[in-house]
PDB file of C-alpha atoms in Angstrom:
ATOM      1  CA  MET A   1      27.107  22.315  11.020  1.00 86.00           C
ATOM      2  CA  LEU A   2      24.475  20.341  12.942  1.00 90.00           C
ATOM      3  CA  TYR A   3      21.979  20.781  10.133  1.00 90.00           C
ATOM      4  CA  GLN A   4      24.433  19.510   7.504  1.00 92.00           C
ATOM      5  CA  LYS A   5      25.135  16.368   9.541  1.00 94.00           C
ATOM      6  CA  LEU A   6      21.439  15.756  10.188  1.00 93.00           C
ATOM      7  CA  ASN A   7      20.643  16.370   6.536  1.00 93.00           C
ATOM      8  CA  ALA A   8      23.346  13.952   5.313  1.00 95.00           C
ATOM      9  CA  PHE A   9      22.136  11.271   7.731  1.00 96.00           C
ATOM     10  CA  ALA A  10      18.483  11.854   6.799  1.00 95.00           C
ATOM     11  CA  GLU A  11      19.310  11.681   3.096  1.00 95.00           C
ATOM     12  CA  LYS A  12      21.020   8.302   3.530  1.00 96.00           C
ATOM     13  CA  LEU A  13      17.998   7.008   5.453  1.00 96.00           C
ATOM     14  CA  ARG A  14      15.684   8.307   2.726  1.00 96.00           C
ATOM     15  CA  GLN A  15      17.680   6.565   0.007  1.00 96.00           C
ATOM     16  CA  VAL A  16      17.630   3.244   1.885  1.00 97.00           C
ATOM     17  CA  SER A  17      13.892   3.642   2.545  1.00 96.00           C
ATOM     18  CA  MET A  18      13.237   4.324  -1.137  1.00 96.00           C
ATOM     19  CA  GLY A  19      15.131   1.181  -2.121  1.00 97.00           C
ATOM     20  CA  VAL A  20      13.133  -0.896   0.352  1.00 97.00           C
ATOM     21  CA  ILE A  21       9.858   0.679  -0.833  1.00 98.00           C
ATOM     22  CA  VAL A  22      10.605  -0.098  -4.484  1.00 98.00           C
ATOM     23  CA  ALA A  23      11.619  -3.682  -3.653  1.00 98.00           C
ATOM     24  CA  MET A  24       8.544  -4.208  -1.476  1.00 97.00           C
ATOM     25  CA  GLY A  25       6.223  -2.764  -4.105  1.00 97.00           C
ATOM     26  CA  THR A  26       7.687  -5.070  -6.735  1.00 98.00           C
ATOM     27  CA  ILE A  27       7.437  -8.138  -4.493  1.00 98.00           C
ATOM     28  CA  MET A  28       3.878  -7.247  -3.470  1.00 98.00           C
ATOM     29  CA  LEU A  29       2.837  -6.883  -7.119  1.00 98.00           C
ATOM     30  CA  LEU A  30       4.442 -10.215  -8.018  1.00 98.00           C
ATOM     31  CA  ILE A  31       2.815 -12.070  -5.111  1.00 97.00           C
ATOM     32  CA  THR A  32      -0.565 -10.499  -5.896  1.00 97.00           C
ATOM     33  CA  CYS A  33      -0.317 -11.740  -9.499  1.00 97.00           C
ATOM     34  CA  ILE A  34       0.707 -15.219  -8.316  1.00 96.00           C
ATOM     35  CA  HIS A  35      -2.155 -15.221  -5.801  1.00 96.00           C
ATOM     36  CA  ILE A  36      -4.680 -14.298  -8.507  1.00 95.00           C
ATOM     37  CA  PHE A  37      -3.295 -16.966 -10.836  1.00 96.00           C
ATOM     38  CA  PHE A  38      -3.536 -19.675  -8.171  1.00 95.00           C
ATOM     39  CA  ARG A  39      -7.019 -18.625  -7.044  1.00 94.00           C
ATOM     40  CA  TYR A  40      -8.734 -18.134 -10.408  1.00 94.00           C
ATOM     41  CA  VAL A  41      -6.776 -20.338 -12.821  1.00 95.00           C
ATOM     42  CA  LEU A  42      -5.743 -23.272 -10.639  1.00 95.00           C
ATOM     43  CA  ASN A  43      -8.695 -23.000  -8.190  1.00 93.00           C
ATOM     44  CA  ASN A  44      -6.234 -23.503  -5.349  1.00 93.00           C
ATOM     45  CA  SER A  45      -5.791 -20.363  -3.275  1.00 90.00           C
ATOM     46  CA  LEU A  46      -2.490 -19.723  -1.505  1.00 92.00           C
ATOM     47  CA  THR A  47      -2.944 -19.711   2.262  1.00 90.00           C
ATOM     48  CA  TRP A  48      -0.070 -17.401   3.162  1.00 93.00           C
ATOM     49  CA  SER A  49      -0.300 -14.664   0.532  1.00 93.00           C
ATOM     50  CA  ASP A  50      -3.068 -12.623   2.210  1.00 93.00           C
ATOM     51  CA  GLU A  51      -1.120 -12.407   5.459  1.00 94.00           C
ATOM     52  CA  PHE A  52       2.104 -11.611   3.663  1.00 96.00           C
ATOM     53  CA  LEU A  53       0.480  -8.866   1.601  1.00 96.00           C
ATOM     54  CA  ARG A  54      -1.293  -7.381   4.627  1.00 95.00           C
ATOM     55  CA  THR A  55       1.956  -7.211   6.597  1.00 96.00           C
ATOM     56  CA  SER A  56       3.854  -5.885   3.592  1.00 97.00           C
ATOM     57  CA  LEU A  57       1.238  -3.199   3.020  1.00 97.00           C
ATOM     58  CA  VAL A  58       1.617  -1.949   6.596  1.00 97.00           C
ATOM     59  CA  TRP A  59       5.391  -1.737   6.202  1.00 97.00           C
ATOM     60  CA  PHE A  60       5.047  -0.204   2.728  1.00 98.00           C
ATOM     61  CA  GLY A  61       2.666   2.444   4.066  1.00 96.00           C
ATOM     62  CA  MET A  62       4.824   3.396   7.044  1.00 97.00           C
ATOM     63  CA  LEU A  63       8.003   3.643   4.976  1.00 97.00           C
ATOM     64  CA  SER A  64       6.202   5.602   2.246  1.00 96.00           C
ATOM     65  CA  MET A  65       4.821   8.005   4.844  1.00 94.00           C
ATOM     66  CA  SER A  66       8.307   8.617   6.201  1.00 94.00           C
ATOM     67  CA  THR A  67       9.665   9.235   2.709  1.00 94.00           C
ATOM     68  CA  LEU A  68       6.921  11.775   2.034  1.00 92.00           C
ATOM     69  CA  SER A  69       7.957  13.525   5.231  1.00 90.00           C
ATOM     70  CA  ALA A  70      11.622  13.461   4.190  1.00 90.00           C
ATOM     71  CA  ASN A  71      10.752  15.165   0.903  1.00 87.00           C
ATOM     72  CA  LYS A  72       8.197  17.537   2.507  1.00 83.00           C
ATOM     73  CA  ASP A  73       5.629  16.147   0.056  1.00 82.00           C
ATOM     74  CA  HIS A  74       2.859  15.670   2.600  1.00 77.00           C
ATOM     75  CA  VAL A  75      -0.358  17.679   2.603  1.00 79.00           C
ATOM     76  CA  ALA A  76      -0.129  21.152   4.122  1.00 77.00           C
ATOM     77  CA  ILE A  77      -2.914  23.704   4.432  1.00 78.00           C
ATOM     78  CA  THR A  78      -1.244  27.087   4.109  1.00 78.00           C
ATOM     79  CA  ILE A  79      -4.089  29.443   3.233  1.00 82.00           C
ATOM     80  CA  PHE A  80      -4.159  31.061   6.684  1.00 83.00           C
ATOM     81  CA  LYS A  81      -0.417  31.197   7.168  1.00 82.00           C
ATOM     82  CA  SER A  82       0.139  32.764   3.749  1.00 82.00           C
ATOM     83  CA  LYS A  83      -2.060  35.724   4.746  1.00 86.00           C
ATOM     84  CA  LEU A  84       0.060  36.516   7.824  1.00 87.00           C
ATOM     85  CA  PRO A  85       2.827  39.130   7.938  1.00 90.00           C
ATOM     86  CA  GLU A  86       6.296  37.697   7.309  1.00 86.00           C
ATOM     87  CA  LYS A  87       7.546  37.818  10.925  1.00 89.00           C
ATOM     88  CA  THR A  88       4.343  36.241  12.247  1.00 90.00           C
ATOM     89  CA  ARG A  89       4.524  33.580   9.545  1.00 88.00           C
ATOM     90  CA  GLU A  90       8.076  32.680  10.603  1.00 87.00           C
ATOM     91  CA  VAL A  91       6.954  32.300  14.228  1.00 91.00           C
ATOM     92  CA  VAL A  92       3.957  30.193  13.171  1.00 90.00           C
ATOM     93  CA  THR A  93       6.248  28.008  11.034  1.00 88.00           C
ATOM     94  CA  VAL A  94       8.508  27.307  14.029  1.00 91.00           C
ATOM     95  CA  ILE A  95       5.523  26.591  16.303  1.00 93.00           C
ATOM     96  CA  VAL A  96       3.973  24.251  13.733  1.00 91.00           C
ATOM     97  CA  GLN A  97       7.295  22.445  13.312  1.00 92.00           C
ATOM     98  CA  TYR A  98       7.567  21.982  17.096  1.00 95.00           C
ATOM     99  CA  VAL A  99       4.014  20.583  17.179  1.00 95.00           C
ATOM    100  CA  ILE A 100       4.864  18.186  14.344  1.00 93.00           C
ATOM    101  CA  VAL A 101       8.000  16.959  16.147  1.00 96.00           C
ATOM    102  CA  ILE A 102       6.119  16.462  19.428  1.00 97.00           C
ATOM    103  CA  SER A 103       3.288  14.645  17.618  1.00 97.00           C
ATOM    104  CA  VAL A 104       5.486  12.219  15.702  1.00 96.00           C
ATOM    105  CA  VAL A 105       7.639  11.460  18.745  1.00 97.00           C
ATOM    106  CA  THR A 106       4.426  10.756  20.687  1.00 97.00           C
ATOM    107  CA  VAL A 107       3.182   8.366  17.984  1.00 97.00           C
ATOM    108  CA  PHE A 108       6.627   6.718  17.946  1.00 97.00           C
ATOM    109  CA  LEU A 109       6.343   6.067  21.698  1.00 97.00           C
ATOM    110  CA  LEU A 110       2.774   4.793  21.303  1.00 97.00           C
ATOM    111  CA  GLY A 111       4.027   2.524  18.503  1.00 96.00           C
ATOM    112  CA  ILE A 112       6.534   0.976  20.889  1.00 97.00           C
ATOM    113  CA  LYS A 113       3.684   0.386  23.327  1.00 96.00           C
ATOM    114  CA  LEU A 114       1.712  -1.274  20.492  1.00 95.00           C
ATOM    115  CA  VAL A 115       4.624  -3.604  19.682  1.00 96.00           C
ATOM    116  CA  LEU A 116       4.973  -4.612  23.319  1.00 95.00           C
ATOM    117  CA  SER A 117       1.220  -5.238  23.620  1.00 94.00           C
ATOM    118  CA  ALA A 118       1.356  -7.875  20.866  1.00 90.00           C
ATOM    119  CA  GLY A 119       3.005 -10.322  23.237  1.00 88.00           C
ATOM    120  CA  SER A 120       3.803 -13.677  21.701  1.00 90.00           C
ATOM    121  CA  ARG A 121       0.834 -13.835  19.317  1.00 94.00           C
ATOM    122  CA  VAL A 122       1.549 -15.085  15.802  1.00 93.00           C
ATOM    123  CA  THR A 123      -0.341 -14.937  12.520  1.00 91.00           C
ATOM    124  CA  PRO A 124      -2.370 -18.065  11.679  1.00 91.00           C
ATOM    125  CA  SER A 125      -0.873 -19.258   8.397  1.00 90.00           C
ATOM    126  CA  MET A 126       2.675 -17.860   8.402  1.00 92.00           C
ATOM    127  CA  ASN A 127       3.344 -18.054  12.156  1.00 92.00           C
ATOM    128  CA  LEU A 128       4.801 -14.559  11.882  1.00 93.00           C
ATOM    129  CA  PRO A 129       4.879 -12.663  15.199  1.00 94.00           C
ATOM    130  CA  TYR A 130       2.429  -9.759  15.262  1.00 94.00           C
ATOM    131  CA  GLN A 131       5.263  -7.737  16.755  1.00 95.00           C
ATOM    132  CA  PHE A 132       6.982  -7.811  13.366  1.00 95.00           C
ATOM    133  CA  THR A 133       3.987  -6.174  11.690  1.00 94.00           C
ATOM    134  CA  TYR A 134       3.535  -3.678  14.509  1.00 96.00           C
ATOM    135  CA  CYS A 135       7.235  -2.699  14.403  1.00 96.00           C
ATOM    136  CA  ALA A 136       6.481  -0.798  11.206  1.00 97.00           C
ATOM    137  CA  VAL A 137       4.698   1.918  13.208  1.00 97.00           C
ATOM    138  CA  PRO A 138       7.545   2.940  15.538  1.00 97.00           C
ATOM    139  CA  LEU A 139      10.115   2.541  12.761  1.00 97.00           C
ATOM    140  CA  GLY A 140       8.113   4.705  10.358  1.00 97.00           C
ATOM    141  CA  PHE A 141       7.564   7.390  12.963  1.00 97.00           C
ATOM    142  CA  ALA A 142      11.200   7.221  14.118  1.00 97.00           C
ATOM    143  CA  LEU A 143      12.185   8.064  10.548  1.00 97.00           C
ATOM    144  CA  VAL A 144       9.611  10.868  10.404  1.00 96.00           C
ATOM    145  CA  SER A 145      10.977  12.168  13.726  1.00 97.00           C
ATOM    146  CA  ILE A 146      14.492  12.324  12.295  1.00 96.00           C
ATOM    147  CA  TYR A 147      13.307  14.157   9.176  1.00 95.00           C
ATOM    148  CA  GLU A 148      11.165  16.626  11.113  1.00 94.00           C
ATOM    149  CA  ILE A 149      13.881  17.330  13.696  1.00 95.00           C
ATOM    150  CA  ARG A 150      16.230  18.005  10.775  1.00 94.00           C
ATOM    151  CA  ASN A 151      13.659  20.426   9.351  1.00 92.00           C
ATOM    152  CA  LEU A 152      13.234  22.150  12.720  1.00 93.00           C
ATOM    153  CA  VAL A 153      17.000  22.587  13.104  1.00 93.00           C
ATOM    154  CA  GLY A 154      17.167  23.906   9.538  1.00 92.00           C
ATOM    155  CA  ILE A 155      14.414  26.442  10.205  1.00 90.00           C
ATOM    156  CA  LEU A 156      15.921  27.570  13.515  1.00 91.00           C
ATOM    157  CA  THR A 157      19.400  27.989  12.014  1.00 90.00           C
ATOM    158  CA  GLY A 158      18.100  29.759   8.902  1.00 86.00           C
ATOM    159  CA  GLN A 159      19.299  27.059   6.534  1.00 85.00           C
ATOM    160  CA  ILE A 160      15.741  26.255   5.488  1.00 80.00           C
ATOM    161  CA  GLN A 161      13.107  28.866   4.815  1.00 72.00           C
ATOM    162  CA  GLU A 162       9.473  28.591   3.939  1.00 64.00           C
ATOM    163  CA  ASN A 163       8.512  28.979   0.315  1.00 58.00           C
ATOM    164  CA  GLU A 164       5.613  31.443   0.441  1.00 40.00           C
ATOM    165  CA  GLU A 165       3.879  30.277  -2.731  1.00 39.00           C
ATOM    166  CA  GLU A 166       3.620  26.594  -1.892  1.00 45.00           C
ATOM    167  CA  GLY A 167       4.160  26.488   1.868  1.00 45.00           C
ATOM    168  CA  SER A 168       6.906  23.912   1.426  1.00 52.00           C
ATOM    169  CA  LEU A 169      10.340  24.199   2.949  1.00 52.00           C
ATOM    170  CA  GLU A 170      13.189  25.031   0.619  1.00 52.00           C
ATOM    171  CA  LYS A 171      16.918  24.949   1.302  1.00 50.00           C
ATOM    172  CA  LEU A 172      18.615  28.293   1.057  1.00 44.00           C
ATOM    173  CA  ARG A 173      21.396  28.462  -1.520  1.00 39.00           C
ATOM    174  CA  LYS A 174      24.206  30.333   0.221  1.00 41.00           C
TER     175      LYS A 174
END
């Protein structure tokens, strides 16, 4: 029951994140083309586009990272775990999932500290608060935390099991 609720919530977050990622990627591509046109054709570079693209890239990266986590598409080295007996492998999977959850929650908390350390500083040309850019880190890792906690609950309740061939987590069809 808990897993189904977490999974439904995580899936909605993933869909919203994907929409934002697609929109941001499109806007970033458009602004990059406009920037190139202004710089090389009109010899009049835009002053704000570099800052906008830099900030957008940070947000794009953090949201993309969280989406990879939601889909379990991130890199995993499974050569050692695949050689273990099945029971040991299950224990290692749970331990690894706990370590992942603790790690991403720690980075989330450090991201909040980063946002608070920005103070009232603003970017030079857009006057955008640095806190806005830095907010991408705790938001991205908050999303990853939700996805990884969902995965941990799924593993512990037996609703997700490890696929031995690829090392990825697959939902059980019951």
